PDB file of C-alpha atoms in Angstrom:
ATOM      1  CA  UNK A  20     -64.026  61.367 -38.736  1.00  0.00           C
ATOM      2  CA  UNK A  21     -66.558  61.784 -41.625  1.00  0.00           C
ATOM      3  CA  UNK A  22     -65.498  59.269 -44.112  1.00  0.00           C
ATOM      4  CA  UNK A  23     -66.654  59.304 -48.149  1.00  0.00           C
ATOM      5  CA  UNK A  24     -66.864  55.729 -49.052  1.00  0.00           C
ATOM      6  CA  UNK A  25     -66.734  54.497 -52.509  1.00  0.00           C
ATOM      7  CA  UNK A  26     -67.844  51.299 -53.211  1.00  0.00           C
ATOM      8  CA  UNK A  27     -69.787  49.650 -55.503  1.00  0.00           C
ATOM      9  CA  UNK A  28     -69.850  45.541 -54.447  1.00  0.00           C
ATOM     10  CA  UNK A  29     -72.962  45.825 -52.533  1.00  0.00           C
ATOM     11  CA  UNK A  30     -72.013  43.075 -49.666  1.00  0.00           C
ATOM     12  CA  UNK A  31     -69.055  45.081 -48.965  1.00  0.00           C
ATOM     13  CA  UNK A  32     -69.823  48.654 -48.910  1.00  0.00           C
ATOM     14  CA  UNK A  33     -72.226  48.360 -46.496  1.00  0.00           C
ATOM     15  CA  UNK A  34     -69.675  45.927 -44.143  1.00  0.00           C
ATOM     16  CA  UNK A  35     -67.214  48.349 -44.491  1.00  0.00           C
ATOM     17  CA  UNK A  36     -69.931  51.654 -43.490  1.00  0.00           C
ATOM     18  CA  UNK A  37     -71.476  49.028 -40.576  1.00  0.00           C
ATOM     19  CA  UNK A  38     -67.468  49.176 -39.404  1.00  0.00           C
ATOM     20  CA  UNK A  39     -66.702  52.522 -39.565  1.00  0.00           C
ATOM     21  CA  UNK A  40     -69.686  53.577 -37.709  1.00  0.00           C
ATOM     22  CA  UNK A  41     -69.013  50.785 -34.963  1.00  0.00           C
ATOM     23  CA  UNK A  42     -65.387  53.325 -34.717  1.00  0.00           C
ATOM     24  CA  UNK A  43     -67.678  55.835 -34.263  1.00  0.00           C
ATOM     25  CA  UNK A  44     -66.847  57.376 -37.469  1.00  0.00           C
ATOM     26  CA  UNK A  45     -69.751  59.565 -39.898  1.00  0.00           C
ATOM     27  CA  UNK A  46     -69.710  57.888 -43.308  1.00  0.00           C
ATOM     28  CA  UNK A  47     -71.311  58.749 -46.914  1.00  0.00           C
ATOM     29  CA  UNK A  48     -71.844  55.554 -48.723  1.00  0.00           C
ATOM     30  CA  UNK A  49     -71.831  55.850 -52.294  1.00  0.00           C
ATOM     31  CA  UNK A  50     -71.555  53.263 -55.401  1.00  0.00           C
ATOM     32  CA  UNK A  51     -71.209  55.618 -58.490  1.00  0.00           C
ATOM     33  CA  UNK A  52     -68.203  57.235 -59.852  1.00  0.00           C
ATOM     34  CA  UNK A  53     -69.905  60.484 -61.057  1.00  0.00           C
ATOM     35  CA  UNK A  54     -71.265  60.900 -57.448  1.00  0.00           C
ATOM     36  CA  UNK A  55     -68.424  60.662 -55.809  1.00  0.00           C
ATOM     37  CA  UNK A  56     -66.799  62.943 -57.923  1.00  0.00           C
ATOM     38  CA  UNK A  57     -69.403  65.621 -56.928  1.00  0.00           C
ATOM     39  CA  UNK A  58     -69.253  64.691 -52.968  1.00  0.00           C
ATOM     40  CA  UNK A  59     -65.782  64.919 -53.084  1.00  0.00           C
ATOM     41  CA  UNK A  60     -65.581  67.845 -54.494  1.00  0.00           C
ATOM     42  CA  UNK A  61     -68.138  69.758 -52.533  1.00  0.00           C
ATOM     43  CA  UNK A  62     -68.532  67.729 -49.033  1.00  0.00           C
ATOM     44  CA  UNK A  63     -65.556  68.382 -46.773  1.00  0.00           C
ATOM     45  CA  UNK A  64     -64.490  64.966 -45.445  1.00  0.00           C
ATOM     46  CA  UNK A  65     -61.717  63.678 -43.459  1.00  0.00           C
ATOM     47  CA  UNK A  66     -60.795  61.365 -45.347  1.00  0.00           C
ATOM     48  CA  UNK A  67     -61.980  59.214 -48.761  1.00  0.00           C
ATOM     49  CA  UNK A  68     -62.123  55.628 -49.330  1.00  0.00           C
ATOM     50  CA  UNK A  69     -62.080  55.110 -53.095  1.00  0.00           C
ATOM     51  CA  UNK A  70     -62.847  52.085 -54.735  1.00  0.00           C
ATOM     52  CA  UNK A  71     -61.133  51.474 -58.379  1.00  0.00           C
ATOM     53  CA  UNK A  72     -63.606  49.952 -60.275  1.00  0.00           C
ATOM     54  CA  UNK A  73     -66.774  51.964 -60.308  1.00  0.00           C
ATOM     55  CA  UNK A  74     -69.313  52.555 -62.570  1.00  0.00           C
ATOM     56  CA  UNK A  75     -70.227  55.750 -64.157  1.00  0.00           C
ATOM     57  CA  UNK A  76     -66.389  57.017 -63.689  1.00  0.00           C
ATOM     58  CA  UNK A  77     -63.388  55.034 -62.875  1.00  0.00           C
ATOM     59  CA  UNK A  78     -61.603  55.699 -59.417  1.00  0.00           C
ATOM     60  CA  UNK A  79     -58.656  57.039 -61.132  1.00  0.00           C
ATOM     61  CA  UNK A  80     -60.764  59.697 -62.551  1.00  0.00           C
ATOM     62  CA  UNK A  81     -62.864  60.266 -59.834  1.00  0.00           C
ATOM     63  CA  UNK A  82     -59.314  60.951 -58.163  1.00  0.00           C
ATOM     64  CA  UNK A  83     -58.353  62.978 -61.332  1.00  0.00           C
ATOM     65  CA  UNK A  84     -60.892  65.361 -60.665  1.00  0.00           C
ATOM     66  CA  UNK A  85     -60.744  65.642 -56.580  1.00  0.00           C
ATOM     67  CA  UNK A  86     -57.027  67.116 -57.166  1.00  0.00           C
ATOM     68  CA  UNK A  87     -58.209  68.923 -60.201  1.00  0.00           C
ATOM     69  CA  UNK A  88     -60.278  70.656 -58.227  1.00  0.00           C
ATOM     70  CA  UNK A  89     -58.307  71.388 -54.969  1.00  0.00           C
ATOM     71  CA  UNK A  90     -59.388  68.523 -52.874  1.00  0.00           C
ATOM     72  CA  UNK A  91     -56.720  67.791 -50.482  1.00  0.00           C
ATOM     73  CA  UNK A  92     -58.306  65.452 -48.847  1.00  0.00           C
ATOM     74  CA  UNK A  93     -56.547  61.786 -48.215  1.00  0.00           C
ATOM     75  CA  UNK A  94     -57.674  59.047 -50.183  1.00  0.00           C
ATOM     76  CA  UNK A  95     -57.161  55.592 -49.194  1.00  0.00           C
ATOM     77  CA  UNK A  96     -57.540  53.688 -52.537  1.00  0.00           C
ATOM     78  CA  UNK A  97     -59.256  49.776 -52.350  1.00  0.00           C
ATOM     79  CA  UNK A  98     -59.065  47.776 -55.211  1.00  0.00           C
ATOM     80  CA  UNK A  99     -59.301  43.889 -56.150  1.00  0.00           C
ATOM     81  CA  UNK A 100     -56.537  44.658 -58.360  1.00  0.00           C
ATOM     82  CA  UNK A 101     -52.846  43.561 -57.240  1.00  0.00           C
ATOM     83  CA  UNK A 102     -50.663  44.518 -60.473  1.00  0.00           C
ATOM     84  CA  UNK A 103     -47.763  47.275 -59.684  1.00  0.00           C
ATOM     85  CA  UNK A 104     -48.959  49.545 -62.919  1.00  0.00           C
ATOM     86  CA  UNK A 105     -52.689  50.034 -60.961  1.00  0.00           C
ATOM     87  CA  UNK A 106     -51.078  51.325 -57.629  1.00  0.00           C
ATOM     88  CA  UNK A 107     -48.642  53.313 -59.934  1.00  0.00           C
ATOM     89  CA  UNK A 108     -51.923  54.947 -61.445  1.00  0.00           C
ATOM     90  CA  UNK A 109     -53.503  55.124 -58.091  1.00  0.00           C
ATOM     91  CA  UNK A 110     -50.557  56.902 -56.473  1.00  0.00           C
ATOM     92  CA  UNK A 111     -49.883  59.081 -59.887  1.00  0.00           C
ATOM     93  CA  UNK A 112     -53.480  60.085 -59.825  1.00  0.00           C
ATOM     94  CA  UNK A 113     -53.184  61.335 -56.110  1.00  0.00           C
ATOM     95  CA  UNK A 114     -53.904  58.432 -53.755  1.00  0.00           C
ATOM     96  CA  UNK A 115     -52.398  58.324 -50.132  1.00  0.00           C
ATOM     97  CA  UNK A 116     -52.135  55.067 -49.637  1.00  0.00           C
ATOM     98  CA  UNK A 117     -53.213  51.457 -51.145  1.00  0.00           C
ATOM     99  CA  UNK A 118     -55.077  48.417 -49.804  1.00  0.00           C
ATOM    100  CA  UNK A 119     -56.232  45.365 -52.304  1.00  0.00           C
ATOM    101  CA  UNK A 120     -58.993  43.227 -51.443  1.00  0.00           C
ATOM    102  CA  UNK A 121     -59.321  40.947 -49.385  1.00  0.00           C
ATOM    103  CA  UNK A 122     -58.138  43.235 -46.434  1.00  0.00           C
ATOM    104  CA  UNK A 123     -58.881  43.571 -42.365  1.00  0.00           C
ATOM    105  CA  UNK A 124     -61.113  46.164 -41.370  1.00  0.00           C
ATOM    106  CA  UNK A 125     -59.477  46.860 -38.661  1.00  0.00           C
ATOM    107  CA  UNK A 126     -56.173  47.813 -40.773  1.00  0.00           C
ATOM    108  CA  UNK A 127     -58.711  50.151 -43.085  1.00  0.00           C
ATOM    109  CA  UNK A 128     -59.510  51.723 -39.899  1.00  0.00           C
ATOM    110  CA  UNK A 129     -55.851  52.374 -38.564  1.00  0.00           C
ATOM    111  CA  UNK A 130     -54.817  53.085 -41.946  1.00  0.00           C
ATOM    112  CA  UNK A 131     -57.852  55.803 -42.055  1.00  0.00           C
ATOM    113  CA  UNK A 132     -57.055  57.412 -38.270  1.00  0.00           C
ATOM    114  CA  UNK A 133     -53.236  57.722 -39.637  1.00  0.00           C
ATOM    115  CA  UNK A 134     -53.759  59.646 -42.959  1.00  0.00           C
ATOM    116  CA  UNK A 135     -56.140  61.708 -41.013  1.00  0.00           C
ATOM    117  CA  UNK A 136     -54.216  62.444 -37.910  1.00  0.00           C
ATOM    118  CA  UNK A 137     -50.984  63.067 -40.318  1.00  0.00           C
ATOM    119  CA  UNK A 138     -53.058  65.650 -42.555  1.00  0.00           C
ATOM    120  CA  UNK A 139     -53.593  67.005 -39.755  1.00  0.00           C
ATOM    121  CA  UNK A 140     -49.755  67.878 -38.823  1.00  0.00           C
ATOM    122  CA  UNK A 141     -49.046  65.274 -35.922  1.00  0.00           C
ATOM    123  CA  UNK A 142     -46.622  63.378 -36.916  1.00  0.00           C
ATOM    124  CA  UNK A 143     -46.795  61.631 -33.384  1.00  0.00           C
ATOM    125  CA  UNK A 144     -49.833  59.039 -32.546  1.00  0.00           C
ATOM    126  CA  UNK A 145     -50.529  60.473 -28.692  1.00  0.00           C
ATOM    127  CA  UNK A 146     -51.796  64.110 -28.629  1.00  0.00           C
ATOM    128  CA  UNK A 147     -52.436  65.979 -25.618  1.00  0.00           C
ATOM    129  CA  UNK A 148     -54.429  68.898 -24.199  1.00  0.00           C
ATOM    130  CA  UNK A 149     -53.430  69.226 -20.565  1.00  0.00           C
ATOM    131  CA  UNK A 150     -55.495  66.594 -18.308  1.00  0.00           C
ATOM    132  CA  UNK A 151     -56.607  64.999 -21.424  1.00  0.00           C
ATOM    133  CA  UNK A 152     -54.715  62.589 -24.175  1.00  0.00           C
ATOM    134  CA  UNK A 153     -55.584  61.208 -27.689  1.00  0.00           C
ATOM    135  CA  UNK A 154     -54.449  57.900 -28.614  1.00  0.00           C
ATOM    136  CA  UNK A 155     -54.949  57.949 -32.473  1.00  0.00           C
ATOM    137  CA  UNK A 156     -54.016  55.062 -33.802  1.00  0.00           C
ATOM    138  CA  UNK A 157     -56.386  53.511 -31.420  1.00  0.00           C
ATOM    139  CA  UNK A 158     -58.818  56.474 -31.192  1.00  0.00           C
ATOM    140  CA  UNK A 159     -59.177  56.304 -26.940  1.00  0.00           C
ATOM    141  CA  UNK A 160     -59.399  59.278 -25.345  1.00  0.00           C
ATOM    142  CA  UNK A 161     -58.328  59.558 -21.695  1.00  0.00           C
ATOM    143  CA  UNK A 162     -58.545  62.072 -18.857  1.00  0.00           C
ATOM    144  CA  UNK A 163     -55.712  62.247 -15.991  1.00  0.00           C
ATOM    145  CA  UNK A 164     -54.766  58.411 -17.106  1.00  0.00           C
ATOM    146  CA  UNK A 165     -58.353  56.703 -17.327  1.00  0.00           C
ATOM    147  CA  UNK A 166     -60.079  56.128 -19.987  1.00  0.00           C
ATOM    148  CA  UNK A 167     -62.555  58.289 -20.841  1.00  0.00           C
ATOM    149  CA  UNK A 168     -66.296  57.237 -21.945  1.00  0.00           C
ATOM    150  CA  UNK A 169     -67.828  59.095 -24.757  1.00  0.00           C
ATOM    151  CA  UNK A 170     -70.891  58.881 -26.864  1.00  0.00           C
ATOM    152  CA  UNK A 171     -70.412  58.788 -30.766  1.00  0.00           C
ATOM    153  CA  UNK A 172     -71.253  62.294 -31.593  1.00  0.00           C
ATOM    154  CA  UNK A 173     -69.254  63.383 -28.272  1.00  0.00           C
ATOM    155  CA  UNK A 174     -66.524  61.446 -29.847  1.00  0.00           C
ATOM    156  CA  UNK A 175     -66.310  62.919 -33.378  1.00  0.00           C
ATOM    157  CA  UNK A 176     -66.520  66.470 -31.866  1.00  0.00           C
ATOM    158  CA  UNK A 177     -63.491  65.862 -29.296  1.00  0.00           C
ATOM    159  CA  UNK A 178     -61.600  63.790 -32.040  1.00  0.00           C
ATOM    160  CA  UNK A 179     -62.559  67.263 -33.998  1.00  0.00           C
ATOM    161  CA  UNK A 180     -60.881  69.728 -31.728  1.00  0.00           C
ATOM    162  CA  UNK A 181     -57.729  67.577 -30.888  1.00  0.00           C
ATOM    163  CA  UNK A 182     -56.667  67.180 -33.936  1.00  0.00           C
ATOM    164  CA  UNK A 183     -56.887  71.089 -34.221  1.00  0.00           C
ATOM    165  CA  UNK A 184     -55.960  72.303 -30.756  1.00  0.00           C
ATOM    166  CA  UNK A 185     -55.636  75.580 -30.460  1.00  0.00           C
ATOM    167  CA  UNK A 186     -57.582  76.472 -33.291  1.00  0.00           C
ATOM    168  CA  UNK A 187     -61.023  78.346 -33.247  1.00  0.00           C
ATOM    169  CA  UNK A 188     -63.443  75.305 -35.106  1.00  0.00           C
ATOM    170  CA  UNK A 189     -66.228  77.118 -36.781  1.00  0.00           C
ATOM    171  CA  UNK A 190     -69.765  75.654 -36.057  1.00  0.00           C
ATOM    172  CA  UNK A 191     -70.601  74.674 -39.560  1.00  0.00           C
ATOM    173  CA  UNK A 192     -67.273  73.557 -39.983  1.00  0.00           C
ATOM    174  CA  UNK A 193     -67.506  70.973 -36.727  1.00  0.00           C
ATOM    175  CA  UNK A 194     -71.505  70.358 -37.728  1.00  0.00           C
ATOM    176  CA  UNK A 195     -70.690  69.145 -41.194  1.00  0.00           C
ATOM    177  CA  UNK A 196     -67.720  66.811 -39.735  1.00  0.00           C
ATOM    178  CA  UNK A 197     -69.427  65.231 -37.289  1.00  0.00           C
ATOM    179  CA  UNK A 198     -72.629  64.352 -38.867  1.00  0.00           C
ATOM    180  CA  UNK A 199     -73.212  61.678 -42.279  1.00  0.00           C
ATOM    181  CA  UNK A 200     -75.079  63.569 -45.527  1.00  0.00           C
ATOM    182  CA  UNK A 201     -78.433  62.904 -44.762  1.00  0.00           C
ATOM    183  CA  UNK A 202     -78.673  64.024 -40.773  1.00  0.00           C
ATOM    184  CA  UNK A 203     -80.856  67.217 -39.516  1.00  0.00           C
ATOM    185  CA  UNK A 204     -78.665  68.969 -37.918  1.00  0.00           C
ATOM    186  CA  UNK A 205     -78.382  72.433 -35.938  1.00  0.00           C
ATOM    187  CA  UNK A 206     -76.555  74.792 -33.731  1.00  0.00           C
ATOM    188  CA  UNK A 207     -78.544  73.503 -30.799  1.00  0.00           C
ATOM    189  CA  UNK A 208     -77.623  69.972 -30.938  1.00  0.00           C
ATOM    190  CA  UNK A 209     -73.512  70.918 -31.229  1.00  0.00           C
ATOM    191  CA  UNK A 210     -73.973  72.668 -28.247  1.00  0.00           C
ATOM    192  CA  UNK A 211     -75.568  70.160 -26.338  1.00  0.00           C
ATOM    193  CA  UNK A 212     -72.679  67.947 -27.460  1.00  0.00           C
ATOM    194  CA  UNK A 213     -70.143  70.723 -25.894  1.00  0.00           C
ATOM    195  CA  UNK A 214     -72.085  70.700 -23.365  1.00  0.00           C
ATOM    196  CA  UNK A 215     -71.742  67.587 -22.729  1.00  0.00           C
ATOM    197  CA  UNK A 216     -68.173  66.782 -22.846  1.00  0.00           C
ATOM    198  CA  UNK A 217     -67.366  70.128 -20.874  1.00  0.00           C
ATOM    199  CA  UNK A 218     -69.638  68.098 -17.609  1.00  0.00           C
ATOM    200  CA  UNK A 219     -67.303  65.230 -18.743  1.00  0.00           C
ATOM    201  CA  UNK A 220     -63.481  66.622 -19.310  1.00  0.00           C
ATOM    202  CA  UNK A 221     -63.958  70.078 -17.248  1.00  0.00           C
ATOM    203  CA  UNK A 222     -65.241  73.227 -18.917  1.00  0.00           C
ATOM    204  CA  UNK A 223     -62.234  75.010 -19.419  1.00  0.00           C
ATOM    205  CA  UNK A 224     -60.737  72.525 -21.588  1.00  0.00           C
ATOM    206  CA  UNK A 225     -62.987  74.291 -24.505  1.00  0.00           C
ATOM    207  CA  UNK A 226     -63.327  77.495 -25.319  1.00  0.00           C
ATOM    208  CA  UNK A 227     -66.519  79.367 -26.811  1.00  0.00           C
ATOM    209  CA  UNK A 228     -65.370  82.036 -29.108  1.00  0.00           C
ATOM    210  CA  UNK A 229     -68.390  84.157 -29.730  1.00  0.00           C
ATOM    211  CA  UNK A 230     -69.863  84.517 -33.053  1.00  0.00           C
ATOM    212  CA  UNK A 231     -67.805  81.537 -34.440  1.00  0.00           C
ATOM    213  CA  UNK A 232     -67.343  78.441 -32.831  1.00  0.00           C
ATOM    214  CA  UNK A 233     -64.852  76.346 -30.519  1.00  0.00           C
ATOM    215  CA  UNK A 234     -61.240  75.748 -29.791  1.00  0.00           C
ATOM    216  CA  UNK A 235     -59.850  73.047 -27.279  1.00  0.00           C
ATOM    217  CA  UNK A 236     -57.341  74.621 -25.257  1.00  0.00           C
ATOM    218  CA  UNK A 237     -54.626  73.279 -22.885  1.00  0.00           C
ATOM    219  CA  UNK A 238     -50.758  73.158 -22.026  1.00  0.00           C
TER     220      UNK A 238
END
């Protein structure tokens, strides 16, 4: 998953990017309303994780203008705030789902892979491609029953093209999902990826479709 995080307490927005990445997840840090207004408008994330109080622009605004503007994306709102009449706001402006401060990473995490996996039409947790299964909640792959060991990168890109089996990924498309803002990245190194995880789940599994990009295939 690439993950926009807004958060301006500068102890926690780093904990929280340190975490995501540890779940192998891409994430854009960001402390400033009025930035992530523009990232989340023109970056296509995954998923958002929107603090409340922000300077520059409010997260209810920021929010405001994502769905103002077409973004679809789910938001998982964070706030210190525990009154009903700011999760009303948060939900009215948009929001997916709610967590106030203090919280468990590891329920921001599930919480994230959830939204995420149900924006991407599976309503069940375990998806599967033939040989090979998804567990999303936990985010394990494995192959024939064993767990299968993948690299960060290999792991966004599979993630990628489970959650849209079936469907041709465009390069770009998987390139700007799988690595953070401020990455170099290029054809070559997706295809080393593929290449990769073809030596490691069987090369049929995906499918080049020339000129565009990839599609995991499988009964």
């Amino acid at each position: 998953m690439r993950i926009l995080l807004v958060e301006d307490d500068r102890d926690l927005g780093p904990r929280i990017a340190r975490a995501l990445r540890e779940e192998r997840c891409a994430v854009d840090l960001v402390a400033d309303g009025i930035d992530a207004a523009h990232l989340g408008e023109t970056e296509p994330y995954d998923a958002a994780v929107l603090d409340l109080g922000l300077p520059g622009m409010d997260g209810v605004a920021v929010l405001h203008a994502w769905r103002a503007a077409g973004r679809d994306l789910p938001v998982l709102v964070l706030t210190a705030r525990d009154g009903w009449s700011d999760k009303v706001a948060g939900f009215k402006a948009g929001a997916d789902d709610y967590l106030v401060k203090p919280f468990r990473v590891e329920e921001l995490v599930m919480r994230l892979r959830a939204l995420v996996r149900r924006a991407a039409g599976h309503a069940q947790p375990l998806l599967r491609a033939g040989p090979l299964s998804f567990d999303a909640p936990t985010g394990t792959f494995e192959l024939d029953g064993l767990p299968l060991k993948l690299t960060a990168l290999e792991w966004r890109v599979l993630s990628q093209l489970m959650l849209r089996k079936g469907a041709v990924i465009e390069r770009l498309d998987l390139l700007d999902k799988v690595y953070e803002g401020d990455a170099d990245t290029d054809s070559n190194s997706l295809e080393v990826i593929v290449g990769r995880l073809r030596k490691k789940i069987g090369a049929a599994l995906i499918e080049t479709v020339r000129g565009r990009g990839y599609r995991l295939v499988g009964a």
